[in-house]
Coordinates of C-alpha atoms in Angstrom, one line a residue:
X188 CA 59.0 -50.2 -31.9
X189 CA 59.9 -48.0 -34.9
X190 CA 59.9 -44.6 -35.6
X191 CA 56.7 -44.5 -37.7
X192 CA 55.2 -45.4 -34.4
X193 CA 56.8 -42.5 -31.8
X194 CA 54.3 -39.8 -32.8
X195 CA 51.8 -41.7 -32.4
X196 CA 52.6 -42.4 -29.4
X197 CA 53.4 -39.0 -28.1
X198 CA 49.7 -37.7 -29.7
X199 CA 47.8 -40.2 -26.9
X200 CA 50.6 -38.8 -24.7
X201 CA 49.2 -35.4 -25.0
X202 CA 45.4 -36.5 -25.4
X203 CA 45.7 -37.8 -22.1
X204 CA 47.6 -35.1 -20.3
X205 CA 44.4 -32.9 -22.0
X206 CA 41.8 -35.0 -20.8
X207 CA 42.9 -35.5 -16.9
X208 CA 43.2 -31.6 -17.2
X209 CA 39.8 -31.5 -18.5
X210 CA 38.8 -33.8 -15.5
X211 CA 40.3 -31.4 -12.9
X212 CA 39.1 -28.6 -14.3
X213 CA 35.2 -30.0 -14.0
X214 CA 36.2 -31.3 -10.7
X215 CA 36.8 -27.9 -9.6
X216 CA 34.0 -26.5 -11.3
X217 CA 31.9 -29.0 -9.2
X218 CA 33.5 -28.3 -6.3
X219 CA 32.4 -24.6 -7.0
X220 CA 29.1 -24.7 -8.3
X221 CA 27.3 -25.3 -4.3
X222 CA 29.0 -23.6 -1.3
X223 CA 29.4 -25.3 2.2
X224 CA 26.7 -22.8 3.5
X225 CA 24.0 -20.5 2.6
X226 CA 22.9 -18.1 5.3
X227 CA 19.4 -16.6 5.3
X228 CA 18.0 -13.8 7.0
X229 CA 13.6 -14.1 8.0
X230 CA 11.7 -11.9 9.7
X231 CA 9.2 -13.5 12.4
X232 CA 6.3 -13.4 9.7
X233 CA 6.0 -14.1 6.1
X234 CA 7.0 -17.0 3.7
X235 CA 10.5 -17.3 4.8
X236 CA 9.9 -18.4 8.5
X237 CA 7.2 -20.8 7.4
X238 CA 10.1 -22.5 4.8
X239 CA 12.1 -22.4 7.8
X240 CA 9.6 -24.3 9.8
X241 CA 8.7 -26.9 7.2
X242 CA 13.3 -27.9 6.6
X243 CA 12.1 -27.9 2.9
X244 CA 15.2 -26.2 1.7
X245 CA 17.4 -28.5 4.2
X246 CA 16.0 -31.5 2.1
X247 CA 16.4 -29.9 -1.4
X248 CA 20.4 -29.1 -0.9
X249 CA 20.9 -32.0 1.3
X250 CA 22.2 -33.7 -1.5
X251 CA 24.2 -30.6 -2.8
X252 CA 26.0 -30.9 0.0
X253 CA 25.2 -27.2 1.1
X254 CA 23.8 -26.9 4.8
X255 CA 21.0 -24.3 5.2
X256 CA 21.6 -20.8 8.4
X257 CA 19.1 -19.1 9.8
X258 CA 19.4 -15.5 11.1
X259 CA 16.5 -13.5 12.6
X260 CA 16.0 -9.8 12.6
X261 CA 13.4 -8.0 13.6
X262 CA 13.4 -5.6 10.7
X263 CA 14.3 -4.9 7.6
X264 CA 16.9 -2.2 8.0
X265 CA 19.5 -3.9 10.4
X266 CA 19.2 -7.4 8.1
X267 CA 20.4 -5.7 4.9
X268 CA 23.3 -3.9 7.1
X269 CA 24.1 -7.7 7.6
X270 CA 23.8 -8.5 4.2
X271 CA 26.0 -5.8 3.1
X272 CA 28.6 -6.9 5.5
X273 CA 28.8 -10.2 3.7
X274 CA 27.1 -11.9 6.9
X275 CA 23.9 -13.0 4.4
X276 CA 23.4 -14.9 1.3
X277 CA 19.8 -14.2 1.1
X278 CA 17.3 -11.6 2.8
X279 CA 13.6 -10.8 2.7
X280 CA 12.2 -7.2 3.3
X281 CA 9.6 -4.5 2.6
X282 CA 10.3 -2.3 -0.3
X283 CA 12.0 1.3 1.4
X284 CA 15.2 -1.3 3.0
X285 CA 16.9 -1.9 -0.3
X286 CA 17.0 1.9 -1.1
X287 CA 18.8 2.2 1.8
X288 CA 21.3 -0.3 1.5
X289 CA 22.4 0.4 -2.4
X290 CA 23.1 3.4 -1.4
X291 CA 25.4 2.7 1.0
X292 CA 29.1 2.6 -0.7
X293 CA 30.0 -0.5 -2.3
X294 CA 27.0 -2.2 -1.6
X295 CA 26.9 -6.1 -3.0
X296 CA 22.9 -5.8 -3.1
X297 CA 21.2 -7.0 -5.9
X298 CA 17.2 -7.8 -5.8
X299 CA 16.5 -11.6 -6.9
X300 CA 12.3 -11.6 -6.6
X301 CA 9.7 -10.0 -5.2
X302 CA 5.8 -11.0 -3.6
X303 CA 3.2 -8.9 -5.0
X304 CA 1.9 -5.5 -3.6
X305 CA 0.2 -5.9 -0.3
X306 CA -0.9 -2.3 0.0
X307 CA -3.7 -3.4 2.8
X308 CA -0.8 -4.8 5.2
X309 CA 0.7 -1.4 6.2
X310 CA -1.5 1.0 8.7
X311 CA -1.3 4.2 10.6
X312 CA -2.8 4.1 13.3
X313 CA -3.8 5.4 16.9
X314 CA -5.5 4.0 19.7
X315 CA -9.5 4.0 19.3
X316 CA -10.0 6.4 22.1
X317 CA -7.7 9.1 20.3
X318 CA -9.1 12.8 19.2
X319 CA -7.5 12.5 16.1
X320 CA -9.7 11.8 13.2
X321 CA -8.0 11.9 10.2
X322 CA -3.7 12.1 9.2
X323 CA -4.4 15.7 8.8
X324 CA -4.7 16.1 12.2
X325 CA -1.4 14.6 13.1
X326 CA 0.5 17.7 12.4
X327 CA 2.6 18.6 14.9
X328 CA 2.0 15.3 16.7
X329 CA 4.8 12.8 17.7
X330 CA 4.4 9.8 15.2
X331 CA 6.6 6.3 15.6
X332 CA 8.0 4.5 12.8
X333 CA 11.0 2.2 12.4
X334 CA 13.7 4.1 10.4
X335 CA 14.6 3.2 6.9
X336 CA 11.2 0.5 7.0
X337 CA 8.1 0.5 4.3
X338 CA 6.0 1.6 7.3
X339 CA 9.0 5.1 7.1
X340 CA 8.0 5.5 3.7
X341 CA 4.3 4.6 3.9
X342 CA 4.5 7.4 6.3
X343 CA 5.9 9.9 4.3
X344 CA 3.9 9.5 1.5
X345 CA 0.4 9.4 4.0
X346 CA 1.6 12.5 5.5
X347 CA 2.1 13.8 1.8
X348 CA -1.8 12.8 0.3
X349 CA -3.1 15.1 3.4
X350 CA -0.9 17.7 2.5
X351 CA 1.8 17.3 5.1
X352 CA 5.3 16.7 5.8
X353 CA 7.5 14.7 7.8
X354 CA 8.8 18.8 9.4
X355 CA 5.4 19.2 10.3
X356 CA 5.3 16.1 12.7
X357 CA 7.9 14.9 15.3
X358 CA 9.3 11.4 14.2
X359 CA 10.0 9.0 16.8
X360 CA 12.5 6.4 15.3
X361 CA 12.0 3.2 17.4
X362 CA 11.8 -0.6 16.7
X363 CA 7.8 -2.8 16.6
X364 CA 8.5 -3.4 20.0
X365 CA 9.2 0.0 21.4
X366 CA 7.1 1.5 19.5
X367 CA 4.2 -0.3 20.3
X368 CA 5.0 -0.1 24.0
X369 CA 5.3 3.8 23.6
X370 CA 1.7 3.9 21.6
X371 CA 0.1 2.1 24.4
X372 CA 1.7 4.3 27.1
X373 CA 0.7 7.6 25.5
X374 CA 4.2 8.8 24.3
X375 CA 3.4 9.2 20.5
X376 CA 0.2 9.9 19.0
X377 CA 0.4 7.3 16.2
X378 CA 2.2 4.3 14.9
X379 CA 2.6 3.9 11.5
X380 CA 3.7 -0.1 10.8
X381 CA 3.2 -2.9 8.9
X382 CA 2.3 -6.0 9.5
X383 CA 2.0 -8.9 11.8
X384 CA 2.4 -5.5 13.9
X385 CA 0.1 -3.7 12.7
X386 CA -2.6 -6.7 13.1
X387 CA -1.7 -7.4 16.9
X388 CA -2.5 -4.0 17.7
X389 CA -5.7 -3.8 15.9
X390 CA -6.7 -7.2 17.9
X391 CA -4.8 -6.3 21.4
X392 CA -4.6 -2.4 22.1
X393 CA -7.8 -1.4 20.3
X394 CA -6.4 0.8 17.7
X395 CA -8.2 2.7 14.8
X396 CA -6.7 3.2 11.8
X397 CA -6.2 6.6 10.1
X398 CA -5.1 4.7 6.4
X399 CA -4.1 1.8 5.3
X400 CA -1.7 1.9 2.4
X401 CA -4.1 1.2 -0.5
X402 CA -4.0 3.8 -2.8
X403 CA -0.7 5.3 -1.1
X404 CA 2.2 2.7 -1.6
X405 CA 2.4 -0.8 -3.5
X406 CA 4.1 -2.8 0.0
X407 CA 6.1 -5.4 -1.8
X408 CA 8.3 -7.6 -0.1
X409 CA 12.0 -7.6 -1.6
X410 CA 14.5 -11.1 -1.8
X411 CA 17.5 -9.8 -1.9
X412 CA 21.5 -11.3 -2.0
X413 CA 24.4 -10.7 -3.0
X414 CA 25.6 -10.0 -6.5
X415 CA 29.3 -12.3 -6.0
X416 CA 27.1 -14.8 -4.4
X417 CA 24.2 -15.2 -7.4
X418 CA 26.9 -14.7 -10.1
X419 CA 29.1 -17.6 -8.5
X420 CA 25.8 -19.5 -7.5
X421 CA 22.6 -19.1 -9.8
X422 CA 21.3 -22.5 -9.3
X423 CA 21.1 -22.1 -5.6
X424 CA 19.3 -18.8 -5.8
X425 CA 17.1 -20.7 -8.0
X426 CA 16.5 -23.7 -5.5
X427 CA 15.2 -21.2 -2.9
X428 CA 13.3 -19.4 -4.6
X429 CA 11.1 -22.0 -6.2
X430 CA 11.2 -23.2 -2.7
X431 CA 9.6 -19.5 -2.1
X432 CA 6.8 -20.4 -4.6
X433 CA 6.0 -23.8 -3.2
X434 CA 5.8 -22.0 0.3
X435 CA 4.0 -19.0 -1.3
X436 CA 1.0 -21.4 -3.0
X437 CA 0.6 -23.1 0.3
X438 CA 0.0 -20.0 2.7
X439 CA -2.2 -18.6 -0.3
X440 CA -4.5 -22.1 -0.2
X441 CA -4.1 -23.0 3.4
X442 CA -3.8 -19.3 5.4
X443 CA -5.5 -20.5 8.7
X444 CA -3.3 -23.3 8.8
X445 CA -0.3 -21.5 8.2
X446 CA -1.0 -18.6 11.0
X447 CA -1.2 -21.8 13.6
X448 CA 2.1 -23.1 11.7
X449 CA 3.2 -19.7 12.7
X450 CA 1.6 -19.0 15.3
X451 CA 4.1 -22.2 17.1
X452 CA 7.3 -20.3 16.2
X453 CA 6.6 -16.7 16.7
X454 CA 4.6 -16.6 19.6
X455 CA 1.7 -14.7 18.6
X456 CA -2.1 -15.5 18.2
X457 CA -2.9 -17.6 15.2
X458 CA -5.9 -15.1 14.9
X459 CA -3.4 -12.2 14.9
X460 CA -1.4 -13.6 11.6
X461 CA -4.5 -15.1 9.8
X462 CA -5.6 -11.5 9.8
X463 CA -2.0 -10.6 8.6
X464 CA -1.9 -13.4 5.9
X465 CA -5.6 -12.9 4.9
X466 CA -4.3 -9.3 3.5
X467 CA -1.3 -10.1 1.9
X468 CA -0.8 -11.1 -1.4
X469 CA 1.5 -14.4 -2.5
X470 CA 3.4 -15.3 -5.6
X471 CA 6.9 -14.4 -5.9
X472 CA 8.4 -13.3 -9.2
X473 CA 11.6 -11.7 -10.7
X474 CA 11.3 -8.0 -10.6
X475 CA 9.4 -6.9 -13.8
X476 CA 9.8 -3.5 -15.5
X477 CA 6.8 -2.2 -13.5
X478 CA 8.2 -2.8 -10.0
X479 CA 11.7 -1.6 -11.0
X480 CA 9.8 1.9 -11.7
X481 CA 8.2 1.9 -8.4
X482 CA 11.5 1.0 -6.3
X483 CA 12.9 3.9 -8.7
X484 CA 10.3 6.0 -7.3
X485 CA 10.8 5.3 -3.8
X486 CA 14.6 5.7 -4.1
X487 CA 13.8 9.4 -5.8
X488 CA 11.3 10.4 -3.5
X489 CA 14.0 10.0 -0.7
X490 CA 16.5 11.4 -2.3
X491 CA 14.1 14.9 -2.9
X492 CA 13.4 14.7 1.0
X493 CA 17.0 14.6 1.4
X494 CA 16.7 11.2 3.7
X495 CA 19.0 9.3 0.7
X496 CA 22.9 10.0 1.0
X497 CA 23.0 10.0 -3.2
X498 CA 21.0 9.3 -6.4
X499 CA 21.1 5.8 -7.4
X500 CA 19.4 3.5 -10.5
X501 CA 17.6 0.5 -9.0
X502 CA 18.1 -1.2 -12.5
X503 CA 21.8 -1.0 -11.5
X504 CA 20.7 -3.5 -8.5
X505 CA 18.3 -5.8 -10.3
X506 CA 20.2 -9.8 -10.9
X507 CA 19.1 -10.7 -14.5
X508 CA 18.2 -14.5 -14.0
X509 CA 18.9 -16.6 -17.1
X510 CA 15.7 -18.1 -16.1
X511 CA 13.6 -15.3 -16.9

């Protein structure tokens, strides 16, 4: 061999040593670009149970390599206490939940989509039988609400269009469950709550209702994650929610069939949840401008009522998807 030849030789030394780097590197990147696991928290109602029910997402990151968890809550509150303990990748709730949980301190929350309003699927109501007329005549009454829900802040602001406050009532913080238990046994006066709750009791406990929402909140429905989790996995966030939108079209075009779909896994009366998904509204889309401004709202109306710990920017919270 002669010496002409040597650095030759040592350049497609070097080229290679590059390229099997190169190779590793991507390797890695692969490796990185799907977790093991993607953990999802539903409530028993809405799109998310229904993509549960179908294994849609199972199928679409079978071959990712990524297995699909399910965890169920009954509200919104306690799943975003999860979520901000790193126990969930993805979440869906009302709109008052996530003002909640960014304030909490170093909360990972960021808002990835959101269904459009649905002011018509929260109500306040009493049972049919009840003196009270109107929600001016709740004052001093004892009214149950789950804390930190839509339905709290759907109260607050129904109390505030008849002129009231929340000091002028007596709140009684408790779960659906107990509170609809407490409403039928006479220990509050009214229930404000949203639905399929609020639909089982106008069907089963013969209810009247005071308000609905319209004209007092927008009732959006929130996906939320984590902001490591979308930075380090944007495709995935993508692949569930245009799983979301498939799910979203079919309940719009198909709702009686989707309350007996349902009505298998929750346990309620198909005719309860077609009323339910008859009012709601379907078509989930990243947050635009407009629905930044009313989470903003919502975030400083508790803060003036002194029910959020600090002043927070829900802009702050909002992922920016290259795909918008």
């Amino acid at each position: 061999m002669t010496k002409k030849s040597f650095p030759t030789l040592n350049r497609l030394l070097q080229m290679a040593v590059i390229l099997v780097a190169f190779m590793n590197d991507n390797a890695f990147a692969d490796g990185e670009a799907w977790p093991k696991e993607i953990t999802l928290g539903y409530q028993k109602y809405g799109p998310l149970i229904i993509l549960k029910s179908t294994g849609e997402l199972e199928k679409r990151l079978q071959d990712k390599g990524v297995s699909v968890k399910w965890a169920e809550f009954q509200f919104g509150p306690p799943m975003l206490e999860a979520l901000n303990a790193n126990k969930l990748d993805f979440a869906v709730t009302g709109e008052t939940p996530p003002v909640f949980a960014q304030a909490a301190k170093g909360s990972p929350l960021v808002y990835v989509a959101n269904e459009p309003a649905s002011p018509q699927g929260e109500g306040l109501v009493v049972k049919a039988d009840s003196e009270i007329k109107s929600v001016v005549d709740l004052k001093g009454k004892k009214i149950a609400t789950a804390k930190g829900s839509n339905a709290h802040y759907f109260l607050i602001q129904a109390l505030a269009k008849a002129g009231l406050t929340l000091n002028d009532i007596e709140v009684a913080y408790l779960a659906p469950a107990d509170a609809r238990a407490a409403l039928e046994r006479g220990d509050v006066a009214a229930w404000s709550i949203w639905d399929y709750f609020y639909a089982a009791a106008e069907v089963q406990l013969a209810t009247r209702t005071l308000t609905d929402g319209t004209g007092i909140v927008n009732n959006h429905a929130f996906y939320t994650s984590r902001r490591e989790f979308v930075e380090k996995y944007p495709e995935l966030i993508e692949i569930v929610l245009e799983a979301v939108r498939k799910t979203d079209a079919w309940v719009k075009n198909n709702p009686a069939e989707a309350a007996e779909k349902l009505a298998v896994h929750v346990g309620v009366d198909a005719n309860i949840l077609e009323k339910a998904l008859r009012r709601s509204s379907y078509g989930s889309a990243h947050l635009t401008a407009e629905v930044v401004a009313a989470q903003q709202k919502i975030a400083d109306t508790l803060l003036d009522i002194k029910l959020l710990p600090k002043v927070i920017e829900v802009e702050d919270a909002v992922w920016q998807s290259k795909d918008k």
